[in-house]
XYZ file of N, CA and C in Angstrom:
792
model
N 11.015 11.493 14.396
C 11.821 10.519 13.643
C 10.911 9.674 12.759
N 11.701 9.498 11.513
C 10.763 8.661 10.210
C 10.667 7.249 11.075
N 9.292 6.866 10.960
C 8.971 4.974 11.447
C 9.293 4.176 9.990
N 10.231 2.811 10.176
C 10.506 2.262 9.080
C 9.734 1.233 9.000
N 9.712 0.766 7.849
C 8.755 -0.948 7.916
C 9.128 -1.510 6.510
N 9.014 -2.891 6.487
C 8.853 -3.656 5.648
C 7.026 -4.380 4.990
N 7.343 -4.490 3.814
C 5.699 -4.788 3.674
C 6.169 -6.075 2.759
N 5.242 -7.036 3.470
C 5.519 -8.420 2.774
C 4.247 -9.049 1.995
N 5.061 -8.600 0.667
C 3.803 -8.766 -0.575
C 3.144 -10.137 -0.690
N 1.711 -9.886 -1.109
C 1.011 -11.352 -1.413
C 1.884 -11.841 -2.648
N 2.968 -11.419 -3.340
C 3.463 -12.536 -4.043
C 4.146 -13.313 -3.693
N 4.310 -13.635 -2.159
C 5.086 -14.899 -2.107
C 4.053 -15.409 -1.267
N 4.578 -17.073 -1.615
C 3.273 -17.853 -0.665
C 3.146 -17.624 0.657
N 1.858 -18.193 1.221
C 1.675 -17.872 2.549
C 2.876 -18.752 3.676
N 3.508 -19.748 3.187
C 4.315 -20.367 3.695
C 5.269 -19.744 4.433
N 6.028 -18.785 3.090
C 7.027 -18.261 3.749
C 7.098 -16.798 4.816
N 5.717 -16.912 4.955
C 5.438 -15.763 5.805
C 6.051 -15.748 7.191
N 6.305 -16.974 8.078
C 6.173 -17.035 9.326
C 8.202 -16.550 9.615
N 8.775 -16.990 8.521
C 10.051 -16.834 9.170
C 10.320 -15.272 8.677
N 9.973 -14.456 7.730
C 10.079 -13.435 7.664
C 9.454 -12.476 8.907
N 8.416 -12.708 9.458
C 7.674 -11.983 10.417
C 8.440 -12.384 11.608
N 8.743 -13.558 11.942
C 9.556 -13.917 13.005
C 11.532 -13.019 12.421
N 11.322 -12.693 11.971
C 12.849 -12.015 11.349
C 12.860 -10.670 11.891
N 11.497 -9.974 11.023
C 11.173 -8.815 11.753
C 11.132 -8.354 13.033
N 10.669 -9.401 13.666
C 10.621 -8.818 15.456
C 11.904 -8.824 15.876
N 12.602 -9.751 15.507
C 14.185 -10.738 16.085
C 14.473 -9.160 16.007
N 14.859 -8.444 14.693
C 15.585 -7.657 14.209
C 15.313 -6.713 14.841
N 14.145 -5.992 15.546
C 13.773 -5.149 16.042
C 13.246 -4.381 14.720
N 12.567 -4.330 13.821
C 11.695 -3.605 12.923
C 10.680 -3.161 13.258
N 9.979 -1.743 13.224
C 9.027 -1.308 13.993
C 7.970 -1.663 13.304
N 7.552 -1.741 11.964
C 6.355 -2.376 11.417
C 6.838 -2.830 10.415
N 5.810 -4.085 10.297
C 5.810 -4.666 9.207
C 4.387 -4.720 8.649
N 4.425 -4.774 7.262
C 2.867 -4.782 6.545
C 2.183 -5.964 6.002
N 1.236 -5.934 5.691
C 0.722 -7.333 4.496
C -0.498 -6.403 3.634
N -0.731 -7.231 2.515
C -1.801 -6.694 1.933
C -2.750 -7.574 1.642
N -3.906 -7.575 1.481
C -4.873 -8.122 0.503
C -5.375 -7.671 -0.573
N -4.062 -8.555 -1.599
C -4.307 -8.788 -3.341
C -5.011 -9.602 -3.528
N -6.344 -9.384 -4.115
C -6.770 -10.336 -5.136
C -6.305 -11.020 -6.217
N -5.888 -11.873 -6.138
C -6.499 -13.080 -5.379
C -5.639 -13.915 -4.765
N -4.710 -13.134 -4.219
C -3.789 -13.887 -3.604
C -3.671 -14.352 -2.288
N -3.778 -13.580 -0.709
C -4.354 -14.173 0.316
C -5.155 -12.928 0.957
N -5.590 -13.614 1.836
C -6.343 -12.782 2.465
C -5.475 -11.676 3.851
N -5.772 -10.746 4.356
C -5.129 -9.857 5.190
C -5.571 -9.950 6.591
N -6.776 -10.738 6.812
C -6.889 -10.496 8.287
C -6.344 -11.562 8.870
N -6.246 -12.917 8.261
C -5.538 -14.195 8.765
C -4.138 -14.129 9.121
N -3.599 -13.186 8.064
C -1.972 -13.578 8.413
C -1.765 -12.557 9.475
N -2.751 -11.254 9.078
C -1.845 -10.539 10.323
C -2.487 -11.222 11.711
N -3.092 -12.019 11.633
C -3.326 -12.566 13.031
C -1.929 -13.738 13.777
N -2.227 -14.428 12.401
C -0.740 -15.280 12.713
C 0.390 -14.159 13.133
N 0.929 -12.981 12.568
C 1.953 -12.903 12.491
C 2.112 -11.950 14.119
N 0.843 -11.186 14.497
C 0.442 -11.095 15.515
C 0.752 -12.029 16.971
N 0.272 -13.319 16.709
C 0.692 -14.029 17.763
C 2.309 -14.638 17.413
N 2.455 -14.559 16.178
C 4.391 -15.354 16.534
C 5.120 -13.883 16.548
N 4.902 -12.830 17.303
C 5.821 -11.650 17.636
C 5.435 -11.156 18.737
N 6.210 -10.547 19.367
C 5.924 -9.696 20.524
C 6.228 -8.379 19.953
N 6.625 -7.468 19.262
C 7.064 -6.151 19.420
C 7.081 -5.391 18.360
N 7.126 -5.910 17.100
C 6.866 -5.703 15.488
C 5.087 -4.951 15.780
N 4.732 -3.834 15.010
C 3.412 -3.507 14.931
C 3.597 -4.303 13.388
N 2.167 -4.911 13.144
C 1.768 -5.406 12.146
C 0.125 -4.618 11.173
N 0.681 -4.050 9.916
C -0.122 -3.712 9.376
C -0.586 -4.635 8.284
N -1.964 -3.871 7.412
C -2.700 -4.401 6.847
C -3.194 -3.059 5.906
N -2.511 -3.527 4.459
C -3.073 -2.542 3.728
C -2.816 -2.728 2.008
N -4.252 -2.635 1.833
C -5.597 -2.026 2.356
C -6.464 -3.245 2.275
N -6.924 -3.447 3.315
C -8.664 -4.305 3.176
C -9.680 -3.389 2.266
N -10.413 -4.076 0.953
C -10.822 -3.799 -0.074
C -13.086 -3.051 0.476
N -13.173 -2.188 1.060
C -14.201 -2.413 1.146
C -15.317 -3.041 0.634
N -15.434 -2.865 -0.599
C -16.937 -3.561 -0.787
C -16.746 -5.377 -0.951
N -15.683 -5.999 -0.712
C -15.337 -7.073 -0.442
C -16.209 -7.291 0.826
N -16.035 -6.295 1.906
C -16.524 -6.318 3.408
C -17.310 -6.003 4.159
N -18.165 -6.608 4.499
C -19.482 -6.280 4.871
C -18.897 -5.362 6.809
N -19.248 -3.824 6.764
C -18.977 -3.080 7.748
C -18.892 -3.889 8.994
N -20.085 -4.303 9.153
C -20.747 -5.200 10.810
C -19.540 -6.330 11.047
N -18.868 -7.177 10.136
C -17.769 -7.741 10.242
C -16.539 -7.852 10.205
N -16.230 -6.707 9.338
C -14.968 -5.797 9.432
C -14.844 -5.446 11.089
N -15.857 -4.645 11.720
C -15.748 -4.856 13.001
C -15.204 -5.341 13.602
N -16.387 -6.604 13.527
C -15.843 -7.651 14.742
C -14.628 -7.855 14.921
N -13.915 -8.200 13.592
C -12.475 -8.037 13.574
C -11.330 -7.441 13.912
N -11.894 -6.172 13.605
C -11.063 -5.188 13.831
C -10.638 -5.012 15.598
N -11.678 -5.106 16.102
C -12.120 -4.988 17.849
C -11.593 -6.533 18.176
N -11.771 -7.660 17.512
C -11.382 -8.897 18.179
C -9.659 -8.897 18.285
N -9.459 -8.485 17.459
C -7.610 -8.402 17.498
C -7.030 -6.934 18.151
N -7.595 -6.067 17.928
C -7.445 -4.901 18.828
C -7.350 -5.616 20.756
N -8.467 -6.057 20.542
C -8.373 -6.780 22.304
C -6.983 -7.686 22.425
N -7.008 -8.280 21.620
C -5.904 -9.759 21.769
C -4.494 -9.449 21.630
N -4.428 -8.096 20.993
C -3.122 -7.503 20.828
C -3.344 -5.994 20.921
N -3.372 -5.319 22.098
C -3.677 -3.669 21.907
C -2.362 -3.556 21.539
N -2.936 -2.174 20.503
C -2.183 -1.199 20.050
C -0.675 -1.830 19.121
N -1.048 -2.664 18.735
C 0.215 -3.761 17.501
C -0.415 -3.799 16.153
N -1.474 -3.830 16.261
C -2.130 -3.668 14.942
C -2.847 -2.560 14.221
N -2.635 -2.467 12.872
C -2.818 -1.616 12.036
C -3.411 -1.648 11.024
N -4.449 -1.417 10.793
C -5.840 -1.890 9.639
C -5.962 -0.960 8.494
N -5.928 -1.548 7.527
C -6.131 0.097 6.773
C -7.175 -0.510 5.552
N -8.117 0.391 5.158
C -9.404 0.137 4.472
C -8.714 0.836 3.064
N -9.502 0.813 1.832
C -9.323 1.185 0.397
C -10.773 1.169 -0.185
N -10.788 1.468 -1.469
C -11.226 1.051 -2.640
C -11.461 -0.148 -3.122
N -10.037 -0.790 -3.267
C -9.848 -1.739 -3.900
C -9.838 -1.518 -5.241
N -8.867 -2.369 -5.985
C -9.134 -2.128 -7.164
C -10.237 -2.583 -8.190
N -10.615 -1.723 -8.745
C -12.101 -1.332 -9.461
C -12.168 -2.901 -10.554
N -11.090 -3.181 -11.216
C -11.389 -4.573 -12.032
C -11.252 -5.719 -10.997
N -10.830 -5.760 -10.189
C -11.163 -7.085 -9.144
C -12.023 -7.084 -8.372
N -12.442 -5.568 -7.696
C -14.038 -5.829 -7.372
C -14.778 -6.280 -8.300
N -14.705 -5.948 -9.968
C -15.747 -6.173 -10.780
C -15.595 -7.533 -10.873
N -14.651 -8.350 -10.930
C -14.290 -9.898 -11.026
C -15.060 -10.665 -9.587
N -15.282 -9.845 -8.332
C -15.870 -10.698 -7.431
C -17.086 -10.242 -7.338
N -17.665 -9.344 -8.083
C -19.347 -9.093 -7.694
C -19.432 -7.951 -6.898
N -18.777 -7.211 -6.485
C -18.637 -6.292 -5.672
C -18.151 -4.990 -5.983
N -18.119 -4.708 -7.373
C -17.938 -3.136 -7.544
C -19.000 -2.396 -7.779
N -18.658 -0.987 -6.983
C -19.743 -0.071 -6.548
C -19.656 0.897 -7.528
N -20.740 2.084 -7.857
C -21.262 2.952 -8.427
C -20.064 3.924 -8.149
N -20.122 4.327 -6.628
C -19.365 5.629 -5.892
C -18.917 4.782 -4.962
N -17.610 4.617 -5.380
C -16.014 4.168 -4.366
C -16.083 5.202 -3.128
N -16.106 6.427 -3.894
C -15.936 7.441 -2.639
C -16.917 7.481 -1.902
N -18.183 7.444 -2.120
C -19.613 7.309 -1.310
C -19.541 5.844 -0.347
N -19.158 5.049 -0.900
C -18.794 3.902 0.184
C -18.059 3.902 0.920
N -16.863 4.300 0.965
C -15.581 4.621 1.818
C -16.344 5.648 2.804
N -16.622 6.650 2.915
C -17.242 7.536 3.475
C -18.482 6.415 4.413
N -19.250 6.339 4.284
C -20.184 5.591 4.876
C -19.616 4.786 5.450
N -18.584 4.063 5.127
C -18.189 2.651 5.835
C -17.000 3.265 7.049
N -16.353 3.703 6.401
C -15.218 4.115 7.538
C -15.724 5.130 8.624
N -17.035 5.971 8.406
C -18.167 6.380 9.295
C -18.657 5.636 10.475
N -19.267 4.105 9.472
C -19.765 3.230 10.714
C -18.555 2.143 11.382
N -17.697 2.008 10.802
C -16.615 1.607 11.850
C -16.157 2.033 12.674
N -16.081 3.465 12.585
C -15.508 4.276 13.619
C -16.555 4.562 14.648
N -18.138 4.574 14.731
C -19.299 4.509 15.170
C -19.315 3.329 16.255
N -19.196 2.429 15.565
C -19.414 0.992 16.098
C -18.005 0.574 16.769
N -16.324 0.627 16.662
C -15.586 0.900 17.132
C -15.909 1.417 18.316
N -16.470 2.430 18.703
C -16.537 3.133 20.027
C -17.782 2.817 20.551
N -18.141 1.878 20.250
C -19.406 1.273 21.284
C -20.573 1.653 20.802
N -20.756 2.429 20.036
C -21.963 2.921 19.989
C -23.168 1.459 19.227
N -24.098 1.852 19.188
C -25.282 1.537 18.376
C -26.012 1.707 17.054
N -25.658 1.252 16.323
C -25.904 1.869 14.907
C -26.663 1.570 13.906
N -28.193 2.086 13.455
C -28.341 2.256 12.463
C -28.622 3.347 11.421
N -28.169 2.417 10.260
C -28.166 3.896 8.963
C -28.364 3.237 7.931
N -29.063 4.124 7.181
C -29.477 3.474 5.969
C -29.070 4.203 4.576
N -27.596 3.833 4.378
C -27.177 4.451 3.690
C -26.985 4.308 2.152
N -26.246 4.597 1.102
C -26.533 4.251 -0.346
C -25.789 2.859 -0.475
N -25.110 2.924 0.375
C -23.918 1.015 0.833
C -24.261 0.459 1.615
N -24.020 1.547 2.895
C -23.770 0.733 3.941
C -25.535 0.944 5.032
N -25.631 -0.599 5.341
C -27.236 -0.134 5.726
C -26.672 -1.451 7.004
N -27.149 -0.844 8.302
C -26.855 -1.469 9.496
C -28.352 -1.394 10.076
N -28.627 -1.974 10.834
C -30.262 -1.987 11.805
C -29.802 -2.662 13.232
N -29.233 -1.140 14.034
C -29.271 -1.914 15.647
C -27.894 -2.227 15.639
N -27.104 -2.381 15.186
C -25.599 -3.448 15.084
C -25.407 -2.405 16.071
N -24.563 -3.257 17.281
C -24.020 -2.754 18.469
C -22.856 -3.906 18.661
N -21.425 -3.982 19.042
C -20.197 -4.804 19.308
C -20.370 -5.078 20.739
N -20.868 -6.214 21.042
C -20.457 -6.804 22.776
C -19.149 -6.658 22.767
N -18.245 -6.439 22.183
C -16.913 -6.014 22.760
C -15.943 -5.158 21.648
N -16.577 -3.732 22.033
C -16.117 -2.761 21.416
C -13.726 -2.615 21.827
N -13.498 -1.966 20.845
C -12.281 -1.695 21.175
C -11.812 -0.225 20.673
N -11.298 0.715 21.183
C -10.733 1.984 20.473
C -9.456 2.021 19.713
N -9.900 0.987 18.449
C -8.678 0.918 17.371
C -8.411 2.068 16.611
N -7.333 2.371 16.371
C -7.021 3.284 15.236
C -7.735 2.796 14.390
N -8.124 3.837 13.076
C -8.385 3.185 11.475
C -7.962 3.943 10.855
N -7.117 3.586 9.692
C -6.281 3.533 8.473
C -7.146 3.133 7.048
N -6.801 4.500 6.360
C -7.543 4.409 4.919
C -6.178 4.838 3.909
N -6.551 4.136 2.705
C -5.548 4.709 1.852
C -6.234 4.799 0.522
N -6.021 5.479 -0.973
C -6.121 5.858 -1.841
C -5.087 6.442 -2.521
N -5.583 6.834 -3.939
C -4.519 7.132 -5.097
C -5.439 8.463 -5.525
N -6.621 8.944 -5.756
C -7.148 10.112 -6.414
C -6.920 11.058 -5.114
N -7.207 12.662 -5.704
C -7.302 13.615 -4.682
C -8.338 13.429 -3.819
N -9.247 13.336 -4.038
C -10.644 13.313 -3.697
C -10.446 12.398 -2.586
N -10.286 10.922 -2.643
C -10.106 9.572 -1.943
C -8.905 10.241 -0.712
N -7.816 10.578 -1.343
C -6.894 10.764 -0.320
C -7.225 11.578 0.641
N -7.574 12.870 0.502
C -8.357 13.998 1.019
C -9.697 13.729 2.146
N -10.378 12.643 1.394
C -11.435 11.930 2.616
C -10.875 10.858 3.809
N -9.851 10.476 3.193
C -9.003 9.435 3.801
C -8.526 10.560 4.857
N -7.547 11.787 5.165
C -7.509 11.971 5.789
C -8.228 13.173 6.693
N -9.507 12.945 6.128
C -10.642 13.350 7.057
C -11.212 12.267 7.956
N -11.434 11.186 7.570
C -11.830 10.405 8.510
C -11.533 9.454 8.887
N -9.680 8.850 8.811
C -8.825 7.818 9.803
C -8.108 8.793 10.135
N -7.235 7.704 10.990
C -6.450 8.404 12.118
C -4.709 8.009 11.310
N -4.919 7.512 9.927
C -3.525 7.574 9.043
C -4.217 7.287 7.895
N -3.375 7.573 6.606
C -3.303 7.729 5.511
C -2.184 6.918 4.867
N -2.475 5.722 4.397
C -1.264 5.213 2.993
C -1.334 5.626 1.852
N 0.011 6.077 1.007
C -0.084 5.887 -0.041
C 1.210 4.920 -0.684
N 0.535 4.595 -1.850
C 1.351 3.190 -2.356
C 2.826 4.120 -3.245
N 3.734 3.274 -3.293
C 4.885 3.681 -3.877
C 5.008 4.419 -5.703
N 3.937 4.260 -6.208
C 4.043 5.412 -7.027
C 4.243 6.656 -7.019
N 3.764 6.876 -6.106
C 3.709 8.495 -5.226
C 5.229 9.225 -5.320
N 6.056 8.898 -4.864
C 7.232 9.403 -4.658
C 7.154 10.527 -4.076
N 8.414 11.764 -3.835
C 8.227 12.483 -3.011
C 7.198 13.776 -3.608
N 7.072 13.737 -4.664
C 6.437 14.338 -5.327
C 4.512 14.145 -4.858
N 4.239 13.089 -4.777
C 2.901 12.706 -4.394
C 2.735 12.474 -2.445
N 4.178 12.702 -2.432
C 4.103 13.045 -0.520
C 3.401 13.814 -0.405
N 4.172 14.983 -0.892
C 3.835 16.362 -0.687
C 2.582 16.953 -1.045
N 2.225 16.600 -1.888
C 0.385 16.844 -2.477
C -0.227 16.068 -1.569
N -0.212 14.592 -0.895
C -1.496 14.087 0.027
C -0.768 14.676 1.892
N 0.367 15.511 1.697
C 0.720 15.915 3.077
C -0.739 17.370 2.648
N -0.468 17.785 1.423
C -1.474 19.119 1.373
C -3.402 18.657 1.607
N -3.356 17.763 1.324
C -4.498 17.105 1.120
C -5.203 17.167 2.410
N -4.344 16.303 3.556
C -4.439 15.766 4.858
C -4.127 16.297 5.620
N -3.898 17.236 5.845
C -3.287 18.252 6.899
C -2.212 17.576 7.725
N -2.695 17.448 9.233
C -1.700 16.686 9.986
C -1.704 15.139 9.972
N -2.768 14.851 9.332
C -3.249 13.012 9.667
C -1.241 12.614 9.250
N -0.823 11.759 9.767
C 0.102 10.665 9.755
C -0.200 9.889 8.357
N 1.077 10.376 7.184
C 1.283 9.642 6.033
C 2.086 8.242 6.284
N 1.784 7.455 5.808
C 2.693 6.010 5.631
C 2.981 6.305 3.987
N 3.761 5.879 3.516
C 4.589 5.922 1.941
C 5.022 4.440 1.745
N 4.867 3.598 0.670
C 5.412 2.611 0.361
C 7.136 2.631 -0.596
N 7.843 1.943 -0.563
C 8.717 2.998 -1.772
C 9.598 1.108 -1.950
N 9.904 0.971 -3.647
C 10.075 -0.210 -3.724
C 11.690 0.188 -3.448
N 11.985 -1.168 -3.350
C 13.569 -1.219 -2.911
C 14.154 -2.896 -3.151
N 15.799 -2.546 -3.386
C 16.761 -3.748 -3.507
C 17.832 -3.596 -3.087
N 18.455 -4.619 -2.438
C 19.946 -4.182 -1.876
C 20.790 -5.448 -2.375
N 22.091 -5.168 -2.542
C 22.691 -6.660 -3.151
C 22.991 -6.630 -4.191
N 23.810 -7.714 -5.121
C 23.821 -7.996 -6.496
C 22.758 -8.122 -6.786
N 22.791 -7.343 -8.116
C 21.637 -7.140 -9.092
C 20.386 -6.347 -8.494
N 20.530 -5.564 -7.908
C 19.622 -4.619 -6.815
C 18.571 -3.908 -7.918
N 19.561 -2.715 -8.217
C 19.033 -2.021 -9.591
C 18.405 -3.090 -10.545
N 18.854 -4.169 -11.164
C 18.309 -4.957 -12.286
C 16.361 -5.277 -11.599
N 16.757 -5.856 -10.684
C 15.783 -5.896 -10.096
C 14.265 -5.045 -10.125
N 15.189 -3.740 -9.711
C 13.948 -2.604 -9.780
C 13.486 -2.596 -11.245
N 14.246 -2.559 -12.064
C 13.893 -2.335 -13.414
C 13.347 -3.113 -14.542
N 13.667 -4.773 -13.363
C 13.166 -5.691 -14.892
C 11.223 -5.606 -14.296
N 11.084 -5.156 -12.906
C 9.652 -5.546 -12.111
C 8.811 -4.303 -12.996
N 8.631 -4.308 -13.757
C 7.485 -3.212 -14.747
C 6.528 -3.261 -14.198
N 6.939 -1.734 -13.768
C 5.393 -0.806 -12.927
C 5.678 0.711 -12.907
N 4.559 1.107 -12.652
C 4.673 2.564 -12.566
C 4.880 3.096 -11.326
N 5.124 2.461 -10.548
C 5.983 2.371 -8.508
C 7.253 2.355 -8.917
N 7.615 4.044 -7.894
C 8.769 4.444 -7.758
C 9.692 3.419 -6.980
N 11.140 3.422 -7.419
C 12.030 2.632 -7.129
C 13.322 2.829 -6.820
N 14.077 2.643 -6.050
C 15.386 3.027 -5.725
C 16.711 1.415 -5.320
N 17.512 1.207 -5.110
C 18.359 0.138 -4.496
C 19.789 1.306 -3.986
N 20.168 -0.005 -3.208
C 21.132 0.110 -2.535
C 21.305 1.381 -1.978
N 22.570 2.313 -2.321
C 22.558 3.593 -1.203
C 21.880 4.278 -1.464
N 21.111 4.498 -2.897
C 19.981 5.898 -2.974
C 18.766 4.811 -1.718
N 18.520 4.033 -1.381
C 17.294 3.714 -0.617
C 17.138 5.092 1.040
N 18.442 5.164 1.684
C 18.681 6.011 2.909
C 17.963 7.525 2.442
N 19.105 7.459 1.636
C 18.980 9.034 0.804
C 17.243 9.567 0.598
N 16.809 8.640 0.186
C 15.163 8.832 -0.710
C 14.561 8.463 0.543
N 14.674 7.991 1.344
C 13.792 7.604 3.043
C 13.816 8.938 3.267
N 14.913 9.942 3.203
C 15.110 11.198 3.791
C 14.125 12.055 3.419
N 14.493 11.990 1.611
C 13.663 12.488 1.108
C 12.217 12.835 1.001
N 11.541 11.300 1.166
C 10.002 11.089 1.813
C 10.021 12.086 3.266
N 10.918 12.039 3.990
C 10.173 12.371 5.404
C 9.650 14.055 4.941
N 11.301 14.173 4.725
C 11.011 15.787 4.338
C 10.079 16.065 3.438
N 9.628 15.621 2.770
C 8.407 15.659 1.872
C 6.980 15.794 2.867
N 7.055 15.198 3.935
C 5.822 15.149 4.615
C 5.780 13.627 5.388
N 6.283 12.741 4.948
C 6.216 11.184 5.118
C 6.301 10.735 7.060
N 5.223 9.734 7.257
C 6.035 10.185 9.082
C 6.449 8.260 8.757
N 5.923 7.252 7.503
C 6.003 6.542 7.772
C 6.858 5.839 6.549
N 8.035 5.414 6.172
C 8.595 4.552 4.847
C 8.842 3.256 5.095
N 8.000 2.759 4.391
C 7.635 0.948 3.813
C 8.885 0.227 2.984
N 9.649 -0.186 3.096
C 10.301 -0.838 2.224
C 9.367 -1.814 1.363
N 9.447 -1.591 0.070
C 8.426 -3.067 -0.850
C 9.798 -3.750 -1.633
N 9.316 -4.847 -1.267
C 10.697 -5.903 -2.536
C 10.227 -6.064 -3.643
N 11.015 -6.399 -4.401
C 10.296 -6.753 -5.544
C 9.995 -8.024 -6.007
N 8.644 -8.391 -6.363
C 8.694 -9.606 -6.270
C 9.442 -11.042 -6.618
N 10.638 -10.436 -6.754
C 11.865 -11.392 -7.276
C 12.736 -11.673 -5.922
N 12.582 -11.071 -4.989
C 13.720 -10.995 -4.080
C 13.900 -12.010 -3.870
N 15.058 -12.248 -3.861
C 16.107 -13.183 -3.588
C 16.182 -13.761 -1.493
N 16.409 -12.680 -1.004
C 16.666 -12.597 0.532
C 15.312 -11.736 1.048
N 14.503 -12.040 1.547
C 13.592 -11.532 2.207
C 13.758 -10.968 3.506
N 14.497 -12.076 3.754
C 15.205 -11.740 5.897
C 15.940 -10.886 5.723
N 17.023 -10.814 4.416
C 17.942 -10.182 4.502
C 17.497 -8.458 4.689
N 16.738 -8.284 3.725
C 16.099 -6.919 3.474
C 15.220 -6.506 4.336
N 14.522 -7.981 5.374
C 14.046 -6.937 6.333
C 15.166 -6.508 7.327
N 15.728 -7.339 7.493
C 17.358 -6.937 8.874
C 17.624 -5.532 7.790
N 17.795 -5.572 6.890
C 18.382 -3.987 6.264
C 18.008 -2.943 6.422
N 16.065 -3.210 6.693
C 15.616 -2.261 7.125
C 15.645 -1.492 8.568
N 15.660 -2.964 9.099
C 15.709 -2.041 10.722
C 16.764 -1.922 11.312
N 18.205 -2.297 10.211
C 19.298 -1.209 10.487
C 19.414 0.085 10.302
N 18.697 0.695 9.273
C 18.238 1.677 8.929
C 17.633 2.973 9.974
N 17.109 2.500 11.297
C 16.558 3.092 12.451
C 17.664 3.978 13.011
């Protein structure tokens, strides 16, 4: 059976985060997401908050921007909330996008050469081990976790190449709602069995459609009854996971997440 979720974009303030996430659990929604946009908030804070005000909602995170993140602390993180909440949380690493790394000092030569190295030593250091490497990014000496955890890790991308490594070395794969079922099916070929997540934008309500259409982007879009229909569509495409995204106009936030996890 397709897993549903809502993903609650950095365009609304951090304020209104707590009653939407508290909506989600109420409702019984099996995941909910966050991201870290530059420069809008950060991803490991809220999913911590939203972590402790739920019991039963898995809470993702996607994508944490690598070269924003220094490996050895990505860690800690990753393993500190893994302990405090097993198996609720969901981390997922990227790229990031290439002009906002360049805006913070942090864009790399080879995206793909870093991703590779980094999601290497997380998964290294994740399982206790001891690690050094001295790599073209990522360079560790000795880093060992006094309190390792066996978290999943989650990578996502948009090129073949990226997606294809992505599901060589996490244990899931996002891709963002441009994709449609059309780009299911190419990163289901990509990834063999790894577990796809799909983002796919959506509106329900007066002015649903207007909605999708006045938000100019190149992310596929659907409202009201085509939303069921096109969930279908994704699975059969390959999809094990569909994201509801709002658009950043929405009107009802609660409303659309309760919509979603009627949807189950």
């Amino acid at each position: 059976m397709t897993t549903l979720g809502f993903v609650l974009r950095p365009q609304f303030p951090p304020e209104r985060f707590e009653s939407v996430i508290r909506t989600a659990d109420e409702a019984g929604l099996e995941e909910l997401w966050l991201w870290e946009d530059c420069f809008f908030e950060s991803g490991i804070a809220p999913a911590a908050a939203a972590l402790a005000w739920t019991t039963n909602v898995r809470i993702g995170i996607g994508l944490l921007p690598v070269p924003l993140r220094n490996v050895a602390l990505s860690t800690m993180e990753v393993a500190t909330i893994e302990r405090m909440f097993p198996g609720r949380a969901m981390i997922a690493w990227g790229h990031g996008a290439q002009k906002w790394m360049g805006q913070a000092g942090a864009r790399v030569e080879s995206p793909l050469t870093l991703l590779r190295e980094y999601l290497t030593a997380l998964r290294r250091l994740l399982d206790g081990e001891e690690v050094t490497v001295d790599g073209r990014y990522v360079k560790l000496d000795a880093v060992q976790l006094t309190w390792p955890a066996s978290a999943k890790i989650y990578a996502g991308a948009i090129g073949p190449k990226s997606v294809a490594l992505c599901g060589e070395l996490a244990d899931g794969v996002i891709i963002e709602a441009r994709a449609g079922v059309d780009g299911v099916r190419r990163a289901r070929e990509l990834v063999g069995d790894t577990p796809i997540t799909v983002y796919i934008r959506a509106a329900i309500g007066d002015g649903a459609q207007e909605r999708i259409d006045r938000e100019k982007t190149d992310e596929f879009g659907v409202a009201g009854d085509d939303i069921p229909v096109m969930i279908e569509r994704l699975a059969e495409a390959g999809a094990n996971a569909v994201i509801l995204q709002p658009t950043a106009d929405e009107p009802d936030l609660e409303g659309l997440v309760r919509y979603t996890a009627s949807l189950r």
